[in-house]
Short mmCIF file of C-alpha atoms and ligand atoms in Angstrom, two decimals:
data_model
loop_
_atom_site.label_atom_id
_atom_site.label_comp_id
_atom_site.label_asym_id
_atom_site.label_seq_id
_atom_site.Cartn_x
_atom_site.Cartn_y
_atom_site.Cartn_z
CA MET V 27 123.71 75.16 132.74
CA ARG V 28 123.34 78.84 131.63
CA ALA V 29 121.13 80.79 133.90
CA ARG V 30 117.95 82.14 132.31
CA PRO V 31 118.32 85.89 131.53
CA VAL V 32 116.73 88.22 134.00
CA GLY V 33 114.97 91.25 132.55
CA LEU V 34 116.37 94.36 134.28
CA HIS V 35 114.76 96.97 132.01
CA VAL V 36 111.42 98.72 131.45
CA PRO V 37 108.61 97.93 131.29
CA VAL V 38 108.93 96.43 134.73
CA HIS V 39 105.85 94.25 134.46
CA GLY V 40 107.93 91.53 132.97
CA ASP V 41 105.44 88.71 132.34
CA GLY V 42 103.08 90.23 134.75
CA ARG V 43 103.87 88.12 137.84
CA ALA V 44 103.96 91.18 140.08
CA PHE V 45 100.93 92.83 138.49
CA ALA V 46 98.07 90.30 139.04
CA ARG V 47 95.39 92.41 137.57
CA LEU V 48 97.35 93.09 134.34
CA ALA V 49 98.23 89.41 134.06
CA ARG V 50 94.67 88.25 134.49
CA ALA V 51 93.39 90.73 131.85
CA PHE V 52 96.06 90.20 129.26
CA GLY V 53 97.91 86.96 130.09
CA ALA V 54 101.60 86.33 130.46
CA ARG V 55 101.99 85.46 126.89
CA ILE V 56 101.05 88.97 125.70
CA LEU V 57 102.93 90.68 128.56
CA ARG V 58 106.18 88.92 127.71
CA ARG V 59 106.10 90.39 124.28
CA ASP V 60 105.08 93.85 125.51
CA LEU V 61 108.59 95.24 124.88
CA THR V 62 110.10 98.46 123.80
CA GLU V 63 113.56 99.41 122.54
CA LEU V 64 116.45 97.35 124.06
CA SER V 65 119.93 96.93 122.63
CA ASP V 66 119.09 93.63 120.92
CA LEU V 67 115.72 94.86 119.69
CA ASP V 68 116.92 97.69 117.50
CA ASP V 69 115.78 101.36 117.51
CA LEU V 70 112.75 102.48 115.59
CA PHE V 71 114.23 105.86 114.95
CA ALA V 72 117.76 104.66 113.91
CA PRO V 73 117.14 101.09 112.86
CA SER V 74 120.05 98.87 111.95
CA GLY V 75 118.88 95.30 113.05
CA PRO V 76 115.51 93.47 112.99
CA ILE V 77 113.40 96.63 112.50
CA ALA V 78 115.57 97.85 109.50
CA GLU V 79 115.40 94.26 108.03
CA SER V 80 111.64 94.11 108.46
CA GLN V 81 111.12 97.58 106.92
CA ARG V 82 113.28 96.66 103.94
CA GLY V 83 111.21 93.46 103.41
CA MET V 84 107.96 95.42 103.54
CA ALA V 85 109.24 98.02 101.09
CA ARG V 86 110.10 95.20 98.68
CA ALA V 87 106.71 93.57 99.09
CA PHE V 88 104.90 96.84 98.28
CA GLY V 89 107.23 97.92 95.51
CA VAL V 90 108.25 101.21 97.20
CA ASP V 91 111.54 102.67 98.29
CA ARG V 92 110.90 102.87 102.05
CA ALA V 93 108.45 101.42 104.52
CA ARG V 94 108.16 102.67 108.08
CA PHE V 95 106.28 101.16 111.03
CA LEU V 96 103.88 103.62 112.68
CA VAL V 97 102.90 103.11 116.32
CA GLY V 98 100.76 106.15 116.61
CA GLY V 99 98.10 105.13 114.00
CA ALA V 100 97.88 106.56 110.47
CA SER V 101 97.86 109.98 112.24
CA ALA V 102 101.58 109.68 113.11
CA GLY V 103 102.53 108.98 109.46
CA LEU V 104 100.37 111.80 108.03
CA LYS V 105 101.90 114.29 110.62
CA ALA V 106 105.40 113.22 109.74
CA LEU V 107 104.72 113.55 105.98
CA VAL V 108 103.20 116.95 106.22
CA TRP V 109 105.88 118.04 108.61
CA ALA V 110 108.56 116.99 106.11
CA LEU V 111 107.32 119.04 103.20
CA PRO V 112 109.18 122.21 102.21
CA ARG V 113 107.32 125.28 103.61
CA GLY V 114 104.42 126.12 101.43
CA THR V 115 100.73 125.21 100.91
CA VAL V 116 99.20 121.78 101.27
CA ALA V 117 95.91 121.21 99.45
CA VAL V 118 93.44 119.04 101.27
CA PRO V 119 89.93 117.68 100.85
CA ARG V 120 87.15 119.19 102.94
CA ASP V 121 87.16 116.00 105.00
CA VAL V 122 90.78 116.30 105.89
CA HIS V 123 91.94 114.38 109.00
CA ARG V 124 92.88 116.59 111.92
CA SER V 125 96.48 115.07 111.93
CA VAL V 126 97.20 116.88 108.68
CA VAL V 127 95.97 120.08 109.97
CA SER V 128 97.93 119.92 113.25
CA ALA V 129 101.21 119.04 111.36
CA ALA V 130 100.63 121.91 108.90
CA ALA V 131 100.25 124.20 111.92
CA ALA V 132 103.42 122.81 113.55
CA ALA V 133 105.44 123.18 110.29
CA GLY V 134 103.97 126.63 109.45
CA HIS V 135 102.39 125.45 106.13
CA ARG V 136 99.31 127.04 104.75
CA LEU V 137 96.27 124.88 104.00
CA ARG V 138 93.92 125.18 101.04
CA VAL V 139 90.69 123.25 101.05
CA LEU V 140 90.11 121.70 97.56
CA PRO V 141 86.61 121.85 96.10
CA THR V 142 85.03 118.65 97.54
CA ARG V 143 81.89 117.02 96.17
CA PHE V 144 79.27 115.51 98.47
CA ASP V 145 76.78 112.85 97.58
CA PRO V 146 73.41 114.64 97.30
CA ARG V 147 71.36 111.89 99.12
CA PHE V 148 73.73 110.56 101.65
CA GLY V 149 75.56 113.73 102.43
CA ILE V 150 79.03 111.95 102.47
CA PRO V 151 82.11 113.49 100.95
CA LEU V 152 83.16 112.03 97.56
CA GLY V 153 86.46 113.80 97.41
CA PRO V 154 87.94 116.29 94.89
CA THR V 155 88.24 115.17 91.25
CA ALA V 156 91.45 115.59 89.25
CA GLU V 157 89.78 118.54 87.57
CA ASP V 158 89.12 120.17 91.00
CA VAL V 159 92.75 119.66 91.84
CA ALA V 160 93.97 121.02 88.48
CA ALA V 161 91.87 124.17 88.93
CA THR V 162 93.37 124.75 92.38
CA LEU V 163 96.88 124.20 91.31
CA ALA V 164 96.37 126.63 88.28
CA ILE V 165 95.50 129.38 90.63
CA ASP V 166 97.95 128.66 93.50
CA GLY V 167 101.59 128.07 92.71
CA SER V 168 102.58 127.69 96.28
CA VAL V 169 100.94 124.26 96.64
CA ARG V 170 103.66 121.70 97.46
CA ALA V 171 101.55 118.71 98.04
CA VAL V 172 97.98 117.36 97.76
CA VAL V 173 96.61 115.07 100.45
CA VAL V 174 94.05 112.63 98.99
CA HIS V 175 91.96 109.91 100.67
CA HIS V 176 92.11 106.45 99.12
CA PRO V 177 89.44 105.82 100.28
CA THR V 178 87.37 108.34 102.20
CA TYR V 179 86.02 107.24 105.64
CA HIS V 180 82.93 106.00 103.79
CA GLY V 181 84.95 103.92 101.34
CA VAL V 182 84.78 106.22 98.28
CA VAL V 183 87.80 106.23 95.94
CA GLY V 184 88.44 108.72 93.11
CA ASP V 185 90.66 108.40 90.02
CA LEU V 186 94.08 108.36 91.68
CA ASP V 187 95.94 108.07 88.42
CA ALA V 188 94.32 111.11 86.85
CA LEU V 189 94.82 113.13 90.03
CA THR V 190 98.48 112.06 90.20
CA ALA V 191 99.04 112.98 86.60
CA VAL V 192 97.68 116.48 87.25
CA CYS V 193 100.11 116.90 90.27
CA ARG V 194 103.05 115.46 88.40
CA GLU V 195 102.77 118.10 85.65
CA ARG V 196 103.24 120.81 88.28
CA GLY V 197 105.82 118.92 90.49
CA VAL V 198 103.29 118.67 93.34
CA ALA V 199 103.63 115.63 95.73
CA VAL V 200 100.65 113.25 96.16
CA LEU V 201 100.33 112.02 99.70
CA VAL V 202 97.68 109.30 100.14
CA ASP V 203 95.73 108.97 103.34
CA SER V 204 94.78 105.29 103.18
CA ALA V 205 93.86 105.05 106.84
CA HIS V 206 90.83 102.94 105.70
CA GLY V 207 92.34 101.15 102.73
CA ALA V 208 94.75 98.47 104.11
CA HIS V 209 92.61 95.75 102.75
CA PHE V 210 92.45 97.02 99.14
CA GLY V 211 93.61 94.67 96.49
CA LEU V 212 92.65 91.52 98.31
CA HIS V 213 89.51 90.84 96.40
CA PRO V 214 88.67 91.65 92.73
CA ASP V 215 85.64 93.78 93.84
CA LEU V 216 87.76 95.87 96.26
CA PRO V 217 89.50 99.00 94.84
CA GLU V 218 93.20 98.84 93.87
CA PRO V 219 95.60 99.74 96.73
CA ALA V 220 97.10 103.18 96.73
CA TYR V 221 100.61 101.94 96.67
CA ARG V 222 100.13 100.44 93.12
CA HIS V 223 99.64 103.91 91.76
CA GLU V 224 102.59 106.26 91.11
CA VAL V 225 102.01 108.39 94.24
CA ASP V 226 104.76 109.68 96.49
CA ALA V 227 103.61 108.39 99.78
CA VAL V 228 100.85 106.17 101.32
CA VAL V 229 99.80 105.92 104.94
CA MET V 230 98.05 102.60 105.56
CA GLY V 231 95.91 102.15 108.72
CA MET V 232 96.89 98.53 109.20
CA HIS V 233 94.86 98.36 112.37
CA LYS V 234 91.64 99.45 110.86
CA SER V 235 91.12 96.95 108.08
CA GLY V 236 94.51 95.05 107.88
CA GLY V 237 94.35 92.98 110.93
CA ALA V 238 96.98 94.70 113.14
CA LEU V 239 96.46 95.89 116.65
CA THR V 240 94.92 99.29 117.16
CA GLN V 241 97.34 102.11 116.33
CA GLY V 242 99.62 99.86 114.32
CA ALA V 243 100.02 101.50 110.84
CA LEU V 244 102.51 101.70 107.94
CA LEU V 245 104.13 104.47 105.90
CA LEU V 246 105.24 103.75 102.40
CA LEU V 247 107.48 106.25 100.44
CA ARG V 248 108.50 106.43 96.92
CA GLY V 249 111.18 108.82 95.61
CA ASP V 250 112.31 111.96 97.34
CA ALA V 251 109.36 114.45 96.87
CA VAL V 252 109.18 114.09 100.62
CA ALA V 253 112.68 114.47 101.92
CA PRO V 254 113.58 111.08 103.63
CA GLU V 255 115.71 112.72 106.30
CA ARG V 256 113.07 115.29 107.17
CA LEU V 257 110.52 112.39 107.27
CA GLU V 258 112.67 110.53 109.73
CA GLU V 259 112.79 113.59 111.90
CA GLY V 260 108.97 113.93 111.73
CA LEU V 261 108.46 110.29 112.61
CA ALA V 262 110.60 110.71 115.78
CA LEU V 263 108.93 114.04 116.60
CA PHE V 264 105.37 112.74 116.41
CA GLN V 265 105.71 109.29 117.85
CA SER V 266 106.54 107.83 121.22
CA SER V 267 110.09 107.23 122.16
CA SER V 268 108.98 103.88 123.54
CA PRO V 269 107.44 102.25 120.54
CA SER V 270 105.41 99.11 121.28
CA TYR V 271 106.79 95.99 119.86
CA LEU V 272 103.39 94.41 120.21
CA LEU V 273 102.13 96.88 117.69
CA MET V 274 105.05 96.63 115.32
CA ALA V 275 104.87 92.77 115.43
CA SER V 276 101.14 92.96 114.67
CA VAL V 277 101.78 95.19 111.68
CA GLU V 278 104.43 92.83 110.40
CA LEU V 279 101.96 89.79 110.71
CA ALA V 280 99.15 91.88 109.06
CA VAL V 281 101.55 92.74 106.07
CA ALA V 282 102.33 88.93 105.72
CA ASP V 283 98.63 88.23 105.49
CA LEU V 284 98.17 91.03 103.11
CA VAL V 285 100.94 89.91 100.80
CA GLU V 286 99.93 86.21 100.91
CA GLY V 287 96.18 86.75 101.42
CA GLY V 288 93.87 85.53 98.68
CA PRO V 289 90.44 86.69 97.73
CA GLY V 290 88.89 84.08 99.93
CA LEU V 291 89.62 86.05 103.07
CA TRP V 292 87.36 89.00 102.06
CA ALA V 293 84.89 87.10 99.89
CA ARG V 294 82.01 87.02 102.42
CA ALA V 295 82.38 90.66 103.49
CA VAL V 296 82.48 91.82 99.89
CA ASP V 297 79.47 89.71 99.00
CA VAL V 298 77.49 91.17 101.97
CA GLY V 299 78.47 94.65 100.89
CA LEU V 300 77.49 94.09 97.29
CA ARG V 301 74.15 92.60 98.33
CA ALA V 302 73.48 95.58 100.64
CA ARG V 303 74.14 97.97 97.85
CA LYS V 304 71.24 96.50 95.92
CA LEU V 305 68.96 98.24 98.46
CA ALA V 306 69.75 101.38 96.64
CA ASP V 307 66.89 103.44 98.29
CA ARG V 308 68.76 103.17 101.65
CA VAL V 309 72.32 102.09 101.06
CA PHE V 310 74.96 104.17 99.36
CA SER V 311 76.02 102.81 95.98
CA PRO V 312 78.63 104.50 93.82
CA ALA V 313 77.25 106.29 90.76
CA PRO V 314 78.45 105.17 87.36
CA GLY V 315 82.07 106.17 86.94
CA GLN V 316 82.52 106.25 90.78
CA ASN V 317 84.18 103.49 92.76
CA ALA V 318 83.76 102.63 96.43
CA ASP V 319 84.70 99.85 98.94
CA PRO V 320 81.64 97.57 99.16
CA THR V 321 82.64 96.65 102.78
CA ARG V 322 81.66 100.26 103.99
CA ILE V 323 77.89 100.25 104.13
CA THR V 324 76.45 103.78 104.56
CA VAL V 325 72.75 103.66 105.31
CA LEU V 326 69.84 105.96 105.58
CA GLU V 327 68.58 104.65 108.89
CA PRO V 328 65.73 106.67 110.38
CA PRO V 329 65.99 107.04 114.22
CA GLY V 330 64.13 104.25 115.83
CA SER V 331 64.96 101.65 113.14
CA GLU V 332 68.30 100.65 114.62
CA THR V 333 68.81 97.35 116.36
CA PRO V 334 70.95 96.86 119.49
CA SER V 335 72.25 93.62 118.11
CA LEU V 336 74.30 95.30 115.45
CA VAL V 337 77.02 97.72 116.62
CA ALA V 338 77.54 100.26 113.95
CA GLU V 339 80.77 102.18 113.28
CA TYR V 340 78.50 105.11 113.74
CA ARG V 341 74.92 106.24 113.90
CA GLY V 342 73.29 109.64 114.03
CA GLY V 343 71.28 112.22 112.06
CA GLY V 344 69.35 109.33 110.23
CA THR V 345 72.47 107.72 108.90
CA ALA V 346 74.65 104.78 110.00
CA LEU V 347 77.82 103.27 108.77
CA TYR V 348 78.43 99.48 109.02
CA VAL V 349 81.86 98.08 108.38
CA VAL V 350 82.19 94.46 107.47
CA GLY V 351 85.39 92.55 107.48
CA PRO V 352 86.74 88.98 107.18
CA GLY V 353 85.52 88.11 110.55
CA ILE V 354 81.83 88.34 109.71
CA GLY V 355 80.13 84.94 109.85
CA ALA V 356 77.14 83.67 108.01
CA GLN V 357 74.71 84.49 110.80
CA ALA V 358 75.94 88.03 111.33
CA SER V 359 75.74 88.59 107.54
CA ARG V 360 72.16 87.44 107.51
CA ARG V 361 71.31 89.53 110.49
CA LEU V 362 72.76 92.70 108.83
CA LEU V 363 70.98 92.05 105.50
CA THR V 364 67.67 91.27 107.29
CA HIS V 365 67.97 94.52 109.22
CA LEU V 366 68.71 96.60 106.15
CA ARG V 367 65.84 95.09 104.19
CA GLY V 368 63.55 95.83 107.08
CA ILE V 369 64.38 99.57 107.24
CA VAL V 370 61.54 101.73 105.94
CA PRO V 371 63.52 104.19 103.88
CA ALA V 372 62.98 107.87 104.95
CA SER V 373 63.48 110.72 102.46
CA PRO V 374 67.12 111.78 102.75
CA ASP V 375 67.94 114.91 104.49
CA PRO V 376 71.65 115.53 103.75
CA LEU V 377 73.44 118.37 105.50
CA PRO V 378 74.20 121.38 103.18
CA TRP V 379 77.97 121.16 102.97
CA ASP V 380 79.76 123.79 101.03
CA PRO V 381 81.41 122.09 98.08
CA ALA V 382 83.64 125.17 97.31
CA GLY V 383 87.31 125.38 98.09
CA SER V 384 88.93 127.89 100.32
CA GLU V 385 91.50 130.71 100.14
CA PRO V 386 94.85 129.74 101.66
CA LEU V 387 94.49 129.33 105.42
CA ASP V 388 97.14 129.91 108.11
CA PRO V 389 96.33 127.22 110.71
CA ARG V 390 99.40 128.03 112.77
CA GLY V 391 98.49 131.67 113.10
CA ALA V 392 94.92 130.81 113.98
CA LEU V 393 95.78 128.09 116.61
CA LEU V 394 98.37 130.34 118.26
CA ALA V 395 96.26 133.49 118.25
CA GLN V 396 94.27 134.75 121.24
CA ARG V 397 90.84 133.15 120.98
CA ALA V 398 87.36 133.99 121.92
CA TRP V 399 84.33 131.72 122.30
CA VAL V 400 81.27 133.05 120.72
CA ALA V 401 77.76 131.77 120.09
CA PRO V 402 77.39 130.34 116.49
CA GLU V 403 74.93 133.16 115.57
CA ARG V 404 77.72 135.66 116.28
CA ALA V 405 80.51 133.81 114.37
CA ALA V 406 79.75 134.65 110.78
CA GLY V 407 82.64 136.42 109.21
CA ARG V 408 85.01 135.58 111.98
CA VAL V 409 88.14 133.41 111.63
CA SER V 410 88.00 129.94 113.26
CA ALA V 411 90.56 129.34 115.86
CA GLY V 412 90.20 125.54 115.95
CA ILE V 413 88.74 122.64 114.02
CA VAL V 414 85.03 122.21 114.46
CA SER V 415 83.55 119.02 112.90
CA LEU V 416 80.24 117.35 112.59
CA SER V 417 79.86 113.55 113.01
CA PRO V 418 78.35 111.91 111.14
CA PRO V 419 79.73 112.33 108.54
CA CYS V 420 82.98 113.15 110.41
CA VAL V 421 83.85 116.35 108.33
CA PRO V 422 85.32 119.61 109.56
CA LEU V 423 83.01 122.60 109.11
CA ALA V 424 85.73 125.07 109.90
CA LEU V 425 89.53 124.68 110.01
CA PRO V 426 91.81 126.91 112.01
CA GLY V 427 92.18 129.99 109.88
CA GLU V 428 89.01 129.56 107.90
CA THR V 429 86.26 132.19 107.95
CA TRP V 430 82.94 131.03 109.27
CA THR V 431 80.33 131.37 106.57
CA PRO V 432 76.51 131.61 107.11
CA ARG V 433 76.24 128.32 105.36
CA ALA V 434 78.65 126.46 107.60
CA LEU V 435 77.08 127.86 110.60
CA GLY V 436 73.64 126.81 109.32
CA THR V 437 74.99 123.29 108.74
CA LEU V 438 76.31 123.25 112.24
CA THR V 439 72.92 124.25 113.68
CA ARG V 440 71.04 121.73 111.42
CA GLY V 441 73.51 118.99 112.22
CA LEU V 442 73.14 119.47 116.04
CA SER V 443 69.30 119.60 115.90
CA SER V 444 69.28 116.38 113.88
CA GLY V 445 71.22 114.46 116.57
CA ARG V 446 74.65 114.75 115.19
CA VAL V 447 77.66 115.38 117.37
CA ALA V 448 80.05 118.44 117.02
CA GLN V 449 83.68 118.26 117.98
CA GLY V 450 85.56 121.34 118.94
CA LEU V 451 82.86 123.43 120.50
CA GLY V 452 83.24 125.09 123.82
CA ALA V 453 80.85 125.53 126.79
CA GLY V 454 77.22 126.17 125.76
CA GLY V 455 77.98 125.19 122.14
CA THR V 456 80.15 128.20 121.50
CA VAL V 457 82.63 128.19 118.59
CA PRO V 458 86.36 129.21 118.87
CA VAL V 459 87.26 132.30 116.86
CA VAL V 460 90.43 134.42 116.65
CA ALA V 461 89.90 137.38 118.98
CA GLY V 462 89.42 140.62 117.09
CA SER V 463 88.68 138.76 113.72
C1 PLP S 521 90.43 109.57 106.82
C2 PLP S 521 91.29 109.29 108.06
N1 PLP S 521 92.55 109.53 107.96
C3 PLP S 521 93.39 109.35 109.01
C4 PLP S 521 92.84 108.82 110.26
C5 PLP S 521 93.80 108.67 111.43
O1 PLP S 521 94.05 107.27 111.62
P1 PLP S 521 94.46 106.70 112.99
O2 PLP S 521 93.26 106.53 113.78
O3 PLP S 521 95.10 105.34 112.54
O4 PLP S 521 95.50 107.56 113.55
C6 PLP S 521 91.56 108.54 110.44
C7 PLP S 521 90.95 107.95 111.67
O5 PLP S 521 89.95 107.52 111.63
C8 PLP S 521 90.69 108.75 109.22
O6 PLP S 521 89.36 108.56 109.35
#
């Protein structure tokens, strides 16, 4: 009889026998699968075995040239894509994710914030239109790529075909941040997925709405607007050298669900979202000509009207975001709708976001420069040395290299006094600025 193989490799927890707490918390079944690269298990950064096969299968399923597992969330894919671009300017929406900013700084790219519209009642970003992008490309020939959300955090999608056509005309790559769009296409009332449009790259957050484990994501690439070998280099640079096979396996399973899934899976969530939208005085609903994911429910919810039995994606400043998915049952659906119907709508008090674009920014210079921390009232006209954002709605007020305007500082003060949370501030609410700016 052949002896059972003995695992003499990392991780040393094996099936957890020697780590009782871990085994109790997760169970031997999970721990046995918690593996990383071994000779028979392939190499995420030079795949030739099962990982290569799986990635080829996913590329075929999505109709793209390459698919890559991501084990550091959508952030890892966005960083690798931006890193891989030829040195130049990357145009981004106001609500750009910090991963794009950090990779632009690492690669020495400039950033240009695209004019970005905001909903006048809910204060959430609606994204730049194709016309906004065309206007920016017409004045800045150094733009190499446009990063676009499909959808935004709040579920809003723009006209990706029109935007892509504008970029194609000028040879500019379209990189789609679809961190929140892994479920698109699974129901007639959900938007079309980004990979069905002629874009150059899509990063899908499989873990957020696709059913994979947290941090499991997927990168899809078409053509060579993003150089494949630079991309591989970026993926290795920005991800762990011990990729989790639990995460990768969960992405593979989620993709199988996505490819085989029928409209039934999302039917209840979509129905709840569409019913919620009818409460138009308190629930965000796209204007005619706009489109949005019904399963993202943005609500004007005055403080005091929240209920502890519903855990929102976020709450603050008189707004809340509820995310519904295939797991929502009939009872939870009723509870959510009853709650929304019971809200006494307050008059909206959206933050005054600046919809204008920016001059080209040098995020690398600003992040590496000597910095000073100053009170917001002394920051006007000075160059930001970091990312300062407000949540909700989770939007950067200032990017590294961007000059603080009185308007942005006013939005910061107002946001804080209305119970929102700022990220990127220092002690005593100071903001980071480039020393001497
Ligand atoms: C719009 C957007 N893009 C990218 C990301 C990064 O995704 P991940 O958390 O998978 O790294 C997020 C995270 O929430 C996001 O909201």
